[in-house]
Amino acid sequence: GQGVSHRIVVAREQRGRERIIAEETVKIVREQVAQCYQREGVNHYQNCKHLTKQYYDLITAPGFGILQPGKE
């Protein structure tokens, strides 16, 4: 019925919003890594390690950082 199709539309919209948030988060962290590398110069490997790990974790996450049903 109409209830099922409405829930499907709402679920698609939610996934779309989550994808946008995930992509923006990756962009922000990527910019932070670049700024850290510039700021730290030769010490960037050590001093930016936390940001590079965060970036790696985001881009390698299943679903690219999008929440998975039942895994929240």
A tleap script that builds the chain and sets N, CA, C and O, in Angstrom:
source leaprc.protein.ff14SB
mol = sequence {
  NGLY GLN GLY VAL SER HIE ARG ILE VAL VAL
  ALA ARG GLU GLN ARG GLY ARG GLU ARG ILE
  ILE ALA GLU GLU THR VAL LYS ILE VAL ARG
  GLU GLN VAL ALA GLN CYS TYR GLN ARG GLU
  GLY VAL ASN HIE TYR GLN ASN CYS LYS HIE
  LEU THR LYS GLN TYR TYR ASP LEU ILE THR
  ALA PRO GLY PHE GLY ILE LEU GLN PRO GLY
  LYS CGLU
}
set mol.1.N position { 0.807 -1.187 0.000 }
set mol.1.CA position { 0.000 0.000 0.000 }
set mol.1.C position { 0.854 1.256 0.000 }
set mol.1.O position { 2.064 1.223 -0.222 }
set mol.2.N position { 0.193 2.330 0.251 }
set mol.2.CA position { 0.857 3.631 0.235 }
set mol.2.C position { 1.857 3.771 1.377 }
set mol.2.O position { 2.864 4.463 1.228 }
set mol.3.N position { 1.599 3.126 2.517 }
set mol.3.CA position { 2.503 3.216 3.655 }
set mol.3.C position { 3.876 2.661 3.340 }
set mol.3.O position { 4.888 3.236 3.740 }
set mol.4.N position { 3.919 1.546 2.623 }
set mol.4.CA position { 5.204 0.918 2.276 }
set mol.4.C position { 5.981 1.815 1.316 }
set mol.4.O position { 7.175 2.037 1.515 }
set mol.5.N position { 5.326 2.331 0.281 }
set mol.5.CA position { 6.031 3.175 -0.684 }
set mol.5.C position { 6.511 4.461 -0.020 }
set mol.5.O position { 7.581 4.965 -0.361 }
set mol.6.N position { 5.744 4.995 0.914 }
set mol.6.CA position { 6.175 6.198 1.634 }
set mol.6.C position { 7.426 5.902 2.455 }
set mol.6.O position { 8.357 6.706 2.480 }
set mol.7.N position { 7.451 4.751 3.128 }
set mol.7.CA position { 8.635 4.392 3.933 }
set mol.7.C position { 9.869 4.207 3.049 }
set mol.7.O position { 10.979 4.547 3.458 }
set mol.8.N position { 9.685 3.673 1.848 }
set mol.8.CA position { 10.805 3.496 0.920 }
set mol.8.C position { 11.362 4.860 0.506 }
set mol.8.O position { 12.576 5.055 0.471 }
set mol.9.N position { 10.469 5.799 0.193 }
set mol.9.CA position { 10.901 7.145 -0.197 }
set mol.9.C position { 11.646 7.810 0.956 }
set mol.9.O position { 12.693 8.421 0.744 }
set mol.10.N position { 11.121 7.699 2.165 }
set mol.10.CA position { 11.768 8.297 3.334 }
set mol.10.C position { 13.141 7.670 3.558 }
set mol.10.O position { 14.098 8.379 3.870 }
set mol.11.N position { 13.251 6.358 3.404 }
set mol.11.CA position { 14.528 5.666 3.592 }
set mol.11.C position { 15.539 6.116 2.537 }
set mol.11.O position { 16.713 6.318 2.849 }
set mol.12.N position { 15.088 6.274 1.289 }
set mol.12.CA position { 15.995 6.748 0.230 }
set mol.12.C position { 16.484 8.160 0.519 }
set mol.12.O position { 17.663 8.466 0.337 }
set mol.13.N position { 15.574 9.022 0.972 }
set mol.13.CA position { 15.957 10.395 1.300 }
set mol.13.C position { 16.972 10.409 2.440 }
set mol.13.O position { 17.931 11.180 2.410 }
set mol.14.N position { 16.763 9.565 3.435 }
set mol.14.CA position { 17.685 9.492 4.574 }
set mol.14.C position { 19.063 9.029 4.115 }
set mol.14.O position { 20.075 9.598 4.523 }
set mol.15.N position { 19.111 8.000 3.267 }
set mol.15.CA position { 20.402 7.528 2.748 }
set mol.15.C position { 21.093 8.618 1.946 }
set mol.15.O position { 22.313 8.767 2.019 }
set mol.16.N position { 20.322 9.378 1.184 }
set mol.16.CA position { 20.886 10.479 0.408 }
set mol.16.C position { 21.502 11.534 1.305 }
set mol.16.O position { 22.595 12.029 1.031 }
set mol.17.N position { 20.798 11.882 2.383 }
set mol.17.CA position { 21.337 12.858 3.338 }
set mol.17.C position { 22.598 12.316 4.005 }
set mol.17.O position { 23.573 13.047 4.175 }
set mol.18.N position { 22.582 11.052 4.380 }
set mol.18.CA position { 23.751 10.452 5.029 }
set mol.18.C position { 24.947 10.431 4.083 }
set mol.18.O position { 26.079 10.648 4.517 }
set mol.19.N position { 24.715 10.173 2.800 }
set mol.19.CA position { 25.812 10.164 1.829 }
set mol.19.C position { 26.412 11.562 1.711 }
set mol.19.O position { 27.634 11.707 1.678 }
set mol.20.N position { 25.576 12.580 1.648 }
set mol.20.CA position { 26.068 13.961 1.550 }
set mol.20.C position { 26.901 14.306 2.780 }
set mol.20.O position { 27.976 14.893 2.657 }
set mol.21.N position { 26.413 13.947 3.959 }
set mol.21.CA position { 27.153 14.223 5.194 }
set mol.21.C position { 28.488 13.483 5.189 }
set mol.21.O position { 29.516 14.051 5.556 }
set mol.22.N position { 28.475 12.220 4.774 }
set mol.22.CA position { 29.709 11.428 4.733 }
set mol.22.C position { 30.716 12.045 3.771 }
set mol.22.O position { 31.902 12.134 4.090 }
set mol.23.N position { 30.256 12.471 2.599 }
set mol.23.CA position { 31.156 13.067 1.615 }
set mol.23.C position { 31.723 14.387 2.116 }
set mol.23.O position { 32.906 14.664 1.919 }
set mol.24.N position { 30.899 15.203 2.759 }
set mol.24.CA position { 31.377 16.481 3.298 }
set mol.24.C position { 32.379 16.253 4.430 }
set mol.24.O position { 33.367 16.979 4.545 }
set mol.25.N position { 32.125 15.254 5.256 }
set mol.25.CA position { 33.055 14.933 6.342 }
set mol.25.C position { 34.413 14.548 5.780 }
set mol.25.O position { 35.444 14.985 6.291 }
set mol.26.N position { 34.422 13.728 4.727 }
set mol.26.CA position { 35.676 13.318 4.095 }
set mol.26.C position { 36.404 14.537 3.532 }
set mol.26.O position { 37.620 14.657 3.683 }
set mol.27.N position { 35.668 15.441 2.884 }
set mol.27.CA position { 36.295 16.651 2.334 }
set mol.27.C position { 36.941 17.480 3.436 }
set mol.27.O position { 38.065 17.956 3.280 }
set mol.28.N position { 36.236 17.653 4.544 }
set mol.28.CA position { 36.758 18.459 5.658 }
set mol.28.C position { 38.028 17.837 6.221 }
set mol.28.O position { 39.018 18.534 6.445 }
set mol.29.N position { 38.003 16.525 6.450 }
set mol.29.CA position { 39.187 15.869 7.020 }
set mol.29.C position { 40.339 15.908 6.027 }
set mol.29.O position { 41.490 16.087 6.427 }
set mol.30.N position { 40.047 15.743 4.733 }
set mol.30.CA position { 41.097 15.821 3.715 }
set mol.30.C position { 41.747 17.214 3.718 }
set mol.30.O position { 42.967 17.330 3.604 }
set mol.31.N position { 40.937 18.257 3.848 }
set mol.31.CA position { 41.474 19.620 3.928 }
set mol.31.C position { 42.320 19.799 5.185 }
set mol.31.O position { 43.358 20.460 5.147 }
set mol.32.N position { 41.878 19.209 6.303 }
set mol.32.CA position { 42.651 19.300 7.541 }
set mol.32.C position { 44.004 18.605 7.399 }
set mol.32.O position { 45.012 19.095 7.909 }
set mol.33.N position { 44.027 17.473 6.711 }
set mol.33.CA position { 45.292 16.758 6.475 }
set mol.33.C position { 46.223 17.637 5.647 }
set mol.33.O position { 47.401 17.776 5.977 }
set mol.34.N position { 45.704 18.229 4.575 }
set mol.34.CA position { 46.530 19.074 3.709 }
set mol.34.C position { 47.085 20.268 4.483 }
set mol.34.O position { 48.260 20.609 4.343 }
set mol.35.N position { 46.244 20.903 5.298 }
set mol.35.CA position { 46.693 22.046 6.096 }
set mol.35.C position { 47.750 21.622 7.107 }
set mol.35.O position { 48.728 22.339 7.322 }
set mol.36.N position { 47.563 20.477 7.719 }
set mol.36.CA position { 48.518 19.967 8.699 }
set mol.36.C position { 49.858 19.691 8.018 }
set mol.36.O position { 50.909 20.047 8.551 }
set mol.37.N position { 49.825 19.057 6.843 }
set mol.37.CA position { 51.064 18.769 6.114 }
set mol.37.C position { 51.812 20.059 5.803 }
set mol.37.O position { 53.030 20.130 5.965 }
set mol.38.N position { 51.080 21.080 5.354 }
set mol.38.CA position { 51.720 22.363 5.043 }
set mol.38.C position { 52.317 22.988 6.296 }
set mol.38.O position { 53.450 23.469 6.282 }
set mol.39.N position { 51.551 22.978 7.372 }
set mol.39.CA position { 51.972 23.617 8.615 }
set mol.39.C position { 53.169 22.907 9.237 }
set mol.39.O position { 54.082 23.559 9.743 }
set mol.40.N position { 53.171 21.573 9.202 }
set mol.40.CA position { 54.183 20.798 9.915 }
set mol.40.C position { 55.452 20.534 9.108 }
set mol.40.O position { 56.485 20.183 9.679 }
set mol.41.N position { 55.385 20.698 7.801 }
set mol.41.CA position { 56.579 20.501 6.970 }
set mol.41.C position { 57.174 19.112 7.134 }
set mol.41.O position { 56.482 18.105 6.983 }
set mol.42.N position { 58.474 19.067 7.447 }
set mol.42.CA position { 59.170 17.772 7.511 }
set mol.42.C position { 58.656 16.875 8.632 }
set mol.42.O position { 58.909 15.670 8.620 }
set mol.43.N position { 57.950 17.433 9.585 }
set mol.43.CA position { 57.425 16.646 10.712 }
set mol.43.C position { 56.001 16.149 10.475 }
set mol.43.O position { 55.364 15.633 11.394 }
set mol.44.N position { 55.503 16.299 9.261 }
set mol.44.CA position { 54.090 15.985 9.025 }
set mol.44.C position { 53.738 14.517 9.257 }
set mol.44.O position { 52.622 14.222 9.687 }
set mol.45.N position { 54.657 13.587 8.986 }
set mol.45.CA position { 54.315 12.169 9.193 }
set mol.45.C position { 53.934 11.920 10.648 }
set mol.45.O position { 52.933 11.256 10.918 }
set mol.46.N position { 54.698 12.432 11.564 }
set mol.46.CA position { 54.432 12.213 12.980 }
set mol.46.C position { 53.292 13.099 13.487 }
set mol.46.O position { 52.393 12.621 14.178 }
set mol.47.N position { 53.331 14.374 13.148 }
set mol.47.CA position { 52.407 15.337 13.748 }
set mol.47.C position { 51.010 15.325 13.135 }
set mol.47.O position { 50.085 15.885 13.723 }
set mol.48.N position { 50.835 14.710 11.987 }
set mol.48.CA position { 49.525 14.663 11.335 }
set mol.48.C position { 48.966 13.235 11.295 }
set mol.48.O position { 47.951 12.971 10.650 }
set mol.49.N position { 49.642 12.327 11.992 }
set mol.49.CA position { 49.263 10.909 11.951 }
set mol.49.C position { 47.796 10.692 12.329 }
set mol.49.O position { 47.102 9.894 11.699 }
set mol.50.N position { 47.323 11.407 13.365 }
set mol.50.CA position { 45.937 11.232 13.816 }
set mol.50.C position { 44.940 11.625 12.717 }
set mol.50.O position { 43.900 10.983 12.567 }
set mol.51.N position { 45.253 12.670 11.955 }
set mol.51.CA position { 44.361 13.090 10.877 }
set mol.51.C position { 44.410 12.126 9.695 }
set mol.51.O position { 43.378 11.815 9.101 }
set mol.52.N position { 45.601 11.657 9.356 }
set mol.52.CA position { 45.695 10.728 8.231 }
set mol.52.C position { 45.001 9.406 8.567 }
set mol.52.O position { 44.400 8.784 7.691 }
set mol.53.N position { 45.078 8.979 9.818 }
set mol.53.CA position { 44.366 7.752 10.230 }
set mol.53.C position { 42.858 7.963 10.146 }
set mol.53.O position { 42.131 7.096 9.661 }
set mol.54.N position { 42.387 9.126 10.622 }
set mol.54.CA position { 40.954 9.426 10.564 }
set mol.54.C position { 40.475 9.443 9.110 }
set mol.54.O position { 39.417 8.900 8.792 }
set mol.55.N position { 41.259 10.067 8.234 }
set mol.55.CA position { 40.904 10.132 6.814 }
set mol.55.C position { 40.865 8.729 6.205 }
set mol.55.O position { 39.918 8.380 5.501 }
set mol.56.N position { 41.892 7.932 6.477 }
set mol.56.CA position { 41.941 6.560 5.960 }
set mol.56.C position { 40.735 5.749 6.439 }
set mol.56.O position { 40.100 5.039 5.659 }
set mol.57.N position { 40.431 5.869 7.740 }
set mol.57.CA position { 39.294 5.127 8.293 }
set mol.57.C position { 37.985 5.535 7.614 }
set mol.57.O position { 37.133 4.687 7.349 }
set mol.58.N position { 37.826 6.819 7.337 }
set mol.58.CA position { 36.601 7.292 6.682 }
set mol.58.C position { 36.470 6.746 5.267 }
set mol.58.O position { 35.405 6.269 4.877 }
set mol.59.N position { 37.558 6.817 4.495 }
set mol.59.CA position { 37.443 6.430 3.082 }
set mol.59.C position { 37.440 4.921 2.877 }
set mol.59.O position { 37.072 4.447 1.803 }
set mol.60.N position { 37.844 4.162 3.888 }
set mol.60.CA position { 37.834 2.703 3.741 }
set mol.60.C position { 36.672 2.052 4.485 }
set mol.60.O position { 36.540 0.829 4.469 }
set mol.61.N position { 35.832 2.850 5.134 }
set mol.61.CA position { 34.701 2.305 5.884 }
set mol.61.C position { 33.671 1.702 4.926 }
set mol.61.O position { 33.434 2.244 3.846 }
set mol.62.N position { 33.061 0.586 5.320 }
set mol.62.CA position { 31.977 0.027 4.495 }
set mol.62.C position { 30.879 1.069 4.329 }
set mol.62.O position { 30.438 1.667 5.311 }
set mol.63.N position { 30.439 1.290 3.106 }
set mol.63.CA position { 29.394 2.275 2.869 }
set mol.63.C position { 29.908 3.695 2.900 }
set mol.63.O position { 29.122 4.641 2.869 }
set mol.64.N position { 31.237 3.860 2.962 }
set mol.64.CA position { 31.868 5.181 2.891 }
set mol.64.C position { 31.333 6.107 3.976 }
set mol.64.O position { 31.035 7.273 3.719 }
set mol.65.N position { 31.215 5.576 5.194 }
set mol.65.CA position { 30.801 6.395 6.316 }
set mol.65.C position { 29.304 6.533 6.497 }
set mol.65.O position { 28.849 7.236 7.400 }
set mol.66.N position { 28.536 5.874 5.653 }
set mol.66.CA position { 27.083 5.949 5.761 }
set mol.66.C position { 26.606 4.932 6.787 }
set mol.66.O position { 27.080 3.796 6.814 }
set mol.67.N position { 25.672 5.344 7.625 }
set mol.67.CA position { 25.166 4.438 8.658 }
set mol.67.C position { 24.516 3.227 7.998 }
set mol.67.O position { 23.795 3.345 7.007 }
set mol.68.N position { 24.790 2.072 8.571 }
set mol.68.CA position { 24.191 0.844 8.066 }
set mol.68.C position { 23.037 0.450 8.985 }
set mol.68.O position { 23.181 0.508 10.206 }
set mol.69.N position { 21.896 0.051 8.424 }
set mol.69.CA position { 20.762 -0.354 9.273 }
set mol.69.C position { 21.156 -1.457 10.243 }
set mol.69.O position { 21.738 -2.466 9.844 }
set mol.70.N position { 20.839 -1.261 11.516 }
set mol.70.CA position { 21.112 -2.268 12.511 }
set mol.70.C position { 22.537 -2.277 13.017 }
set mol.70.O position { 22.875 -3.129 13.840 }
set mol.71.N position { 23.388 -1.374 12.567 }
set mol.71.CA position { 24.798 -1.373 12.985 }
set mol.71.C position { 25.172 -0.047 13.642 }
set mol.71.O position { 26.346 0.320 13.677 }
set mol.72.N position { 24.192 0.662 14.154 }
set mol.72.CA position { 24.445 1.990 14.724 }
set mol.72.C position { 24.919 1.888 16.154 }
set mol.72.O position { 25.181 2.907 16.792 }
savepdb mol mol.pdb
quit
